[in-house]
Amino acid sequence: MSRISDGRGADPTADSARDPDPVRDRETDGDPLLAVRDLRTVFRTERETIHAVDGVSFDIYEGETVGLVGESGSGKSVTARSILGLVDEPGSIDGGSIRFRGDDLTDGLWREHRGDISIVFQDPSGSLNPVYTVGNQIREALKIHQGLRGSAARERAVELLEAVGIPDAPRRVSEYPHQLSGGMQQRAVIAVALACDPDLLVCDEPTTALDVTIQAQILDLLADLQREEGLAILFITHDMGVIEEATDRVNVIYAGEVVERAPTAELFDAPAHPYTRALLESIPGRSGPGERLPTIEGEVPTPTEPATHCRFAPRCPHAAPDCERVHPEPVAVGSASADHTAACLLHDDEFDIEAGAAYGGGDAPDAAGADDAGGRE
Ligand code: SF4
């Protein structure tokens, strides 16, 4: 297996001809719309420094949907807020780069790209201002980002509500958020986001607060919008079922680090990292009839120290002594594509770890997972 750097310590301004990008994660000659490299976002308090995002790197290309998946506390939402320049005190971006169309946003360029990247949060009622009509809020975004006013803005607001599937849009445009159902509110939030005319839509758990039927409708809507508008979407969720349905490629994040990345179909066919396997096993419907749905024992640790070891080790069924003293770097694991990497010593030729070693924490390994891992070594 070839070792792939995750870009730690790389100079993000280096000439790409002399220094080929070490973390390009898609086989293509085009430049990514968004290139996140070695992103580090920390929260400093008097007591401790939390490394919430700790060296995250990934790309998003025009018109594709990329997933960022992990449990609560894994750093995925902080990654989203970092991309938008929305990290509040005591948090700050401590290193790395976020290049949008080549501009490093961390050089203070968020304002220049205001509107190019929009975000849809989990709670639609918290995203809409209760004292303004839905139409008002869409028109305000149209005025700021597209310079539309008056009747042109009013017509466009109705068009956007129709585009997101709100029935009777000419009437609904004058309603207040509390007059809409939760699903309709989230559609209205998406309409406001589209009014900014973004190239990239960041969706942070956009369906989590909705019931299953509405969830499916919102996922369909996002897929339609992507096709029709050519939007790129970063989809952030804890739900592997949503990842399977909504994304082209996926990054699995754990304790602030991307531990596996792959085209989505390949990740589901051949998950390589024990954490990814555990997430997949916890999807309802993957267990046999009558079997208890497996859960991942333990919790995501809060990373208060720089990573010097595998942060998943206390929960990993394959953990070995090396896992406690070596920080795993991403290595290529895919047979089907070069885009598939995992940061796990099971796949690193420099270490002789047997799948199923069951050192330290974690439950007994599942046979299928151990076989898969062994087959890749
Ligand atoms: S085998 Fe070791 S390196 Fe791989 S996930 Fe488990 S603890 Fe981490």
Coordinates of N, CA, C and O in Angstrom, one line a residue, residues 19-121:
D19 N 5.1 20.7 -6.4 CA 4.7 20.0 -5.2 C 3.3 19.5 -5.4 O 2.4 20.1 -4.9
P20 N 3.1 18.4 -6.2 CA 1.8 17.9 -6.5 C 1.0 17.8 -5.2 O 1.5 17.3 -4.2
D21 N -0.3 18.2 -5.3 CA -1.1 18.2 -4.1 C -1.2 16.8 -3.5 O -1.6 15.8 -4.2
P22 N -0.8 16.6 -2.3 CA -0.7 15.3 -1.7 C -2.1 14.7 -1.3 O -2.2 13.6 -1.0
V23 N -3.1 15.6 -1.2 CA -4.4 15.0 -0.7 C -5.5 15.1 -1.8 O -6.6 15.0 -1.4
R24 N -5.1 15.3 -3.0 CA -6.2 15.3 -4.1 C -6.9 14.0 -3.9 O -6.4 12.9 -3.9
D25 N -8.3 14.1 -3.8 CA -9.0 12.9 -3.4 C -10.0 12.5 -4.5 O -11.0 11.9 -4.3
R26 N -9.7 12.9 -5.7 CA -10.5 12.5 -6.8 C -9.7 12.4 -8.1 O -8.8 13.3 -8.3
E27 N -9.9 11.4 -8.9 CA -9.1 11.3 -10.1 C -9.6 12.2 -11.2 O -10.6 11.9 -11.9
T28 N -9.1 13.4 -11.2 CA -9.5 14.4 -12.2 C -8.4 15.4 -12.4 O -7.5 15.5 -11.6
D29 N -8.5 16.0 -13.6 CA -7.5 17.1 -13.9 C -8.0 18.4 -13.5 O -7.3 19.4 -13.4
G30 N -9.3 18.5 -13.2 CA -9.9 19.9 -12.8 C -9.5 20.3 -11.4 O -9.1 19.5 -10.6
D31 N -9.6 21.6 -11.2 CA -9.3 22.1 -9.8 C -10.6 22.0 -9.0 O -11.7 22.2 -9.5
P32 N -10.5 21.7 -7.7 CA -11.7 21.6 -6.9 C -12.3 23.0 -6.7 O -11.6 24.0 -6.7
L33 N -13.6 23.1 -6.5 CA -14.3 24.3 -6.1 C -13.8 24.7 -4.7 O -13.5 25.9 -4.5
L34 N -13.8 23.8 -3.8 CA -13.4 24.0 -2.4 C -12.3 23.0 -2.1 O -12.5 21.8 -2.3
A35 N -11.2 23.5 -1.6 CA -10.1 22.6 -1.2 C -9.7 22.9 0.3 O -9.2 24.0 0.5
V36 N -10.0 22.0 1.2 CA -9.7 22.2 2.6 C -8.4 21.4 2.8 O -8.3 20.2 2.5
R37 N -7.4 22.1 3.4 CA -6.2 21.4 3.7 C -5.7 21.6 5.1 O -5.5 22.8 5.5
D38 N -5.5 20.5 5.8 CA -4.9 20.5 7.1 C -5.6 21.5 8.0 O -4.9 22.2 8.8
L39 N -6.9 21.6 7.9 CA -7.6 22.6 8.7 C -7.6 22.2 10.2 O -7.8 21.1 10.6
R40 N -7.3 23.3 11.0 CA -7.2 23.1 12.4 C -8.0 24.2 13.1 O -7.6 25.4 13.0
T41 N -9.0 23.8 13.8 CA -9.8 24.8 14.5 C -9.8 24.4 16.0 O -10.1 23.2 16.3
V42 N -9.4 25.3 16.8 CA -9.3 25.0 18.3 C -10.2 25.9 19.1 O -10.6 27.0 18.7
F43 N -10.5 25.4 20.3 CA -11.3 26.2 21.3 C -10.4 26.3 22.5 O -10.1 25.3 23.1
R44 N -9.9 27.5 22.8 CA -9.0 27.7 23.9 C -9.7 28.3 25.1 O -10.4 29.3 25.0
T45 N -9.6 27.6 26.2 CA -10.2 28.1 27.5 C -9.0 28.2 28.4 O -7.9 27.7 28.1
E46 N -9.3 28.7 29.6 CA -8.2 28.7 30.6 C -7.8 27.3 31.0 O -6.6 27.1 31.4
R47 N -8.7 26.4 31.0 CA -8.5 25.1 31.4 C -7.8 24.2 30.4 O -7.0 23.3 30.7
E48 N -8.2 24.4 29.1 CA -7.7 23.4 28.1 C -7.8 24.0 26.7 O -8.5 25.0 26.5
T49 N -7.2 23.3 25.8 CA -7.4 23.6 24.3 C -8.0 22.4 23.7 O -7.4 21.3 23.7
I50 N -9.2 22.6 23.1 CA -9.8 21.5 22.4 C -9.5 21.6 20.9 O -9.8 22.6 20.2
H51 N -8.9 20.5 20.4 CA -8.6 20.5 18.9 C -9.8 19.9 18.2 O -9.8 18.7 17.8
A52 N -10.8 20.7 18.0 CA -12.1 20.2 17.5 C -12.0 19.7 16.0 O -12.6 18.8 15.7
V53 N -11.2 20.5 15.3 CA -10.9 20.0 13.9 C -9.4 20.0 13.8 O -8.7 21.0 14.0
D54 N -8.9 18.8 13.5 CA -7.4 18.6 13.8 C -6.8 18.0 12.5 O -6.5 16.8 12.4
G55 N -6.6 18.9 11.5 CA -5.9 18.4 10.3 C -6.8 17.8 9.3 O -6.4 16.9 8.6
V56 N -8.0 18.4 9.1 CA -8.9 17.9 8.1 C -8.6 18.4 6.7 O -8.3 19.6 6.5
S57 N -8.6 17.5 5.8 CA -8.4 17.8 4.4 C -9.4 17.1 3.5 O -9.7 15.9 3.7
F58 N -10.0 17.8 2.6 CA -10.9 17.2 1.6 C -11.2 18.2 0.5 O -10.9 19.4 0.6
D59 N -11.7 17.7 -0.7 CA -12.0 18.5 -1.8 C -13.5 18.4 -2.1 O -14.1 17.4 -1.9
I60 N -14.0 19.5 -2.7 CA -15.4 19.4 -3.3 C -15.3 20.0 -4.7 O -14.8 21.1 -4.9
Y61 N -15.7 19.2 -5.7 CA -15.7 19.7 -7.1 C -17.1 20.2 -7.5 O -18.1 19.9 -6.8
E62 N -17.1 21.0 -8.5 CA -18.4 21.6 -9.0 C -19.4 20.5 -9.2 O -19.1 19.4 -9.8
G63 N -20.6 20.8 -8.7 CA -21.8 19.9 -9.1 C -21.8 18.6 -8.4 O -22.6 17.7 -8.8
E64 N -21.0 18.3 -7.4 CA -21.1 17.0 -6.7 C -21.5 17.2 -5.2 O -21.4 18.3 -4.7
T65 N -22.0 16.1 -4.6 CA -22.3 16.2 -3.2 C -21.3 15.3 -2.4 O -21.1 14.1 -2.7
V66 N -20.7 16.0 -1.5 CA -19.7 15.3 -0.7 C -20.2 15.2 0.8 O -20.8 16.2 1.3
G67 N -20.1 14.1 1.4 CA -20.6 13.9 2.7 C -19.5 14.0 3.8 O -18.3 13.7 3.5
L68 N -19.8 14.5 4.9 CA -18.9 14.5 6.1 C -19.8 13.9 7.2 O -20.8 14.4 7.6
V69 N -19.4 12.6 7.6 CA -20.2 11.9 8.5 C -19.4 11.5 9.7 O -18.2 11.1 9.7
G70 N -20.1 11.5 10.9 CA -19.5 11.1 12.1 C -20.5 11.3 13.2 O -21.6 12.0 13.0
E71 N -20.2 10.8 14.4 CA -21.1 10.9 15.5 C -21.1 12.4 16.0 O -20.2 13.2 15.7
S72 N -22.0 12.7 16.9 CA -22.0 14.0 17.6 C -20.7 14.2 18.3 O -20.2 13.3 19.0
G73 N -20.1 15.3 18.2 CA -18.8 15.6 18.8 C -17.6 15.3 18.0 O -16.5 15.4 18.5
S74 N -17.8 14.8 16.7 CA -16.7 14.4 15.9 C -16.0 15.6 15.2 O -14.9 15.4 14.7
G75 N -16.6 16.7 15.2 CA -16.0 17.9 14.6 C -16.6 18.3 13.3 O -16.1 19.2 12.6
K76 N -17.6 17.6 12.9 CA -18.1 17.9 11.5 C -18.8 19.3 11.4 O -18.6 20.0 10.4
S77 N -19.6 19.6 12.4 CA -20.2 21.0 12.4 C -19.2 22.1 12.5 O -19.4 23.2 11.9
V78 N -18.2 21.9 13.3 CA -17.2 22.9 13.5 C -16.4 23.1 12.1 O -16.1 24.2 11.7
T79 N -16.3 22.0 11.4 CA -15.7 22.1 10.1 C -16.5 22.9 9.2 O -16.0 23.8 8.5
A80 N -17.9 22.7 9.2 CA -18.8 23.5 8.4 C -18.7 25.0 8.8 O -18.6 25.9 7.9
R81 N -18.7 25.3 10.1 CA -18.7 26.7 10.5 C -17.3 27.3 10.1 O -17.3 28.5 9.8
S82 N -16.3 26.5 10.2 CA -14.9 27.0 9.8 C -15.0 27.5 8.3 O -14.4 28.5 7.9
I83 N -15.6 26.6 7.5 CA -15.6 26.9 6.0 C -16.4 28.2 5.8 O -16.0 29.0 4.9
L84 N -17.4 28.4 6.6 CA -18.2 29.7 6.4 C -17.7 30.9 7.2 O -18.2 32.0 7.1
G85 N -16.6 30.7 7.9 CA -16.0 31.8 8.7 C -16.9 32.1 9.9 O -17.0 33.3 10.3
L86 N -17.6 31.1 10.5 CA -18.6 31.3 11.5 C -18.1 30.8 12.9 O -19.0 30.4 13.7
V87 N -16.9 30.6 13.1 CA -16.4 30.1 14.3 C -16.4 31.2 15.4 O -15.7 32.2 15.2
D88 N -17.1 31.0 16.5 CA -17.2 32.0 17.5 C -16.2 31.8 18.6 O -15.7 30.7 18.8
E89 N -15.9 32.9 19.3 CA -15.0 32.8 20.5 C -15.5 31.8 21.5 O -16.7 31.7 21.6
P90 N -14.7 31.0 22.2 CA -13.2 31.1 22.2 C -12.6 30.2 21.1 O -11.4 29.9 21.2
G91 N -13.4 29.9 20.0 CA -12.8 29.1 18.9 C -12.1 30.0 17.9 O -12.3 31.2 17.8
S92 N -11.1 29.4 17.2 CA -10.4 30.1 16.1 C -9.8 29.1 15.2 O -9.5 27.9 15.6
I93 N -9.6 29.5 14.0 CA -8.9 28.6 13.0 C -7.4 28.8 13.3 O -6.9 29.9 13.3
D94 N -6.7 27.7 13.6 CA -5.4 27.8 14.1 C -4.3 27.4 13.0 O -3.1 27.5 13.2
G95 N -4.8 26.9 11.9 CA -3.9 26.5 10.8 C -4.6 25.8 9.7 O -5.8 25.6 9.7
G96 N -3.9 25.7 8.6 CA -4.4 25.1 7.4 C -5.0 26.1 6.5 O -4.9 27.3 6.7
S97 N -5.7 25.7 5.4 CA -6.3 26.6 4.4 C -7.6 26.1 4.0 O -7.9 24.9 4.0
I98 N -8.4 27.0 3.5 CA -9.8 26.7 3.0 C -9.8 27.5 1.6 O -10.1 28.7 1.6
R99 N -9.5 26.8 0.6 CA -9.4 27.5 -0.7 C -10.7 27.4 -1.5 O -11.2 26.3 -1.7
F100 N -11.3 28.5 -1.8 CA -12.6 28.5 -2.6 C -12.2 29.2 -3.9 O -11.8 30.4 -3.9
R101 N -12.4 28.5 -5.0 CA -12.0 29.0 -6.3 C -10.6 29.5 -6.3 O -10.2 30.6 -6.9
G102 N -9.7 28.9 -5.5 CA -8.3 29.3 -5.4 C -8.0 30.3 -4.4 O -6.8 30.4 -4.0
D103 N -9.0 31.0 -3.9 CA -8.7 32.0 -2.8 C -8.7 31.4 -1.4 O -9.7 30.6 -1.1
D104 N -7.7 31.6 -0.6 CA -7.7 31.1 0.7 C -8.6 32.0 1.6 O -8.2 33.1 2.0
L105 N -9.7 31.4 2.0 CA -10.7 32.2 2.8 C -10.1 32.6 4.1 O -10.5 33.6 4.7
T106 N -9.1 31.8 4.6 CA -8.6 32.1 6.0 C -7.7 33.3 5.9 O -7.2 33.8 6.9
D107 N -7.4 33.9 4.7 CA -6.7 35.1 4.6 C -7.7 36.3 4.8 O -7.4 37.4 4.3
G108 N -8.8 36.1 5.4 CA -9.8 37.1 5.6 C -10.6 37.4 4.3 O -11.1 38.5 4.1
L109 N -10.8 36.4 3.5 CA -11.6 36.6 2.2 C -13.0 36.1 2.3 O -13.6 36.0 1.2
W110 N -13.5 35.8 3.5 CA -14.9 35.4 3.5 C -15.9 36.4 2.9 O -16.8 36.1 2.3
R111 N -15.6 37.7 3.2 CA -16.5 38.7 2.8 C -16.6 38.8 1.2 O -17.6 39.0 0.7
E112 N -15.4 38.6 0.6 CA -15.3 38.7 -0.8 C -16.2 37.5 -1.5 O -16.7 37.7 -2.6
H113 N -16.3 36.4 -0.7 CA -17.0 35.3 -1.3 C -18.4 35.1 -0.6 O -19.0 34.0 -0.6
R114 N -18.8 36.2 0.1 CA -20.1 36.1 0.8 C -21.2 35.8 -0.3 O -21.3 36.4 -1.3
G115 N -22.0 34.8 0.0 CA -23.1 34.4 -1.0 C -22.6 33.3 -1.9 O -23.5 32.6 -2.4
D116 N -21.3 33.1 -2.1 CA -20.9 32.0 -2.9 C -21.1 30.7 -2.2 O -21.2 29.6 -2.8
I117 N -21.0 30.8 -0.9 CA -21.2 29.6 0.0 C -22.4 29.9 0.9 O -22.4 30.8 1.7
S118 N -23.5 29.1 0.9 CA -24.6 29.2 1.8 C -24.7 28.0 2.7 O -24.2 26.9 2.3
I119 N -25.3 28.2 3.8 CA -25.5 27.1 4.8 C -26.9 26.9 5.2 O -27.7 27.9 5.3
V120 N -27.3 25.7 5.3 CA -28.7 25.3 5.8 C -28.4 24.5 7.1 O -27.8 23.5 7.1
F121 N -28.9 25.1 8.2 CA -28.7 24.4 9.5 C -29.8 23.4 9.8 O -30.9 23.4 9.1

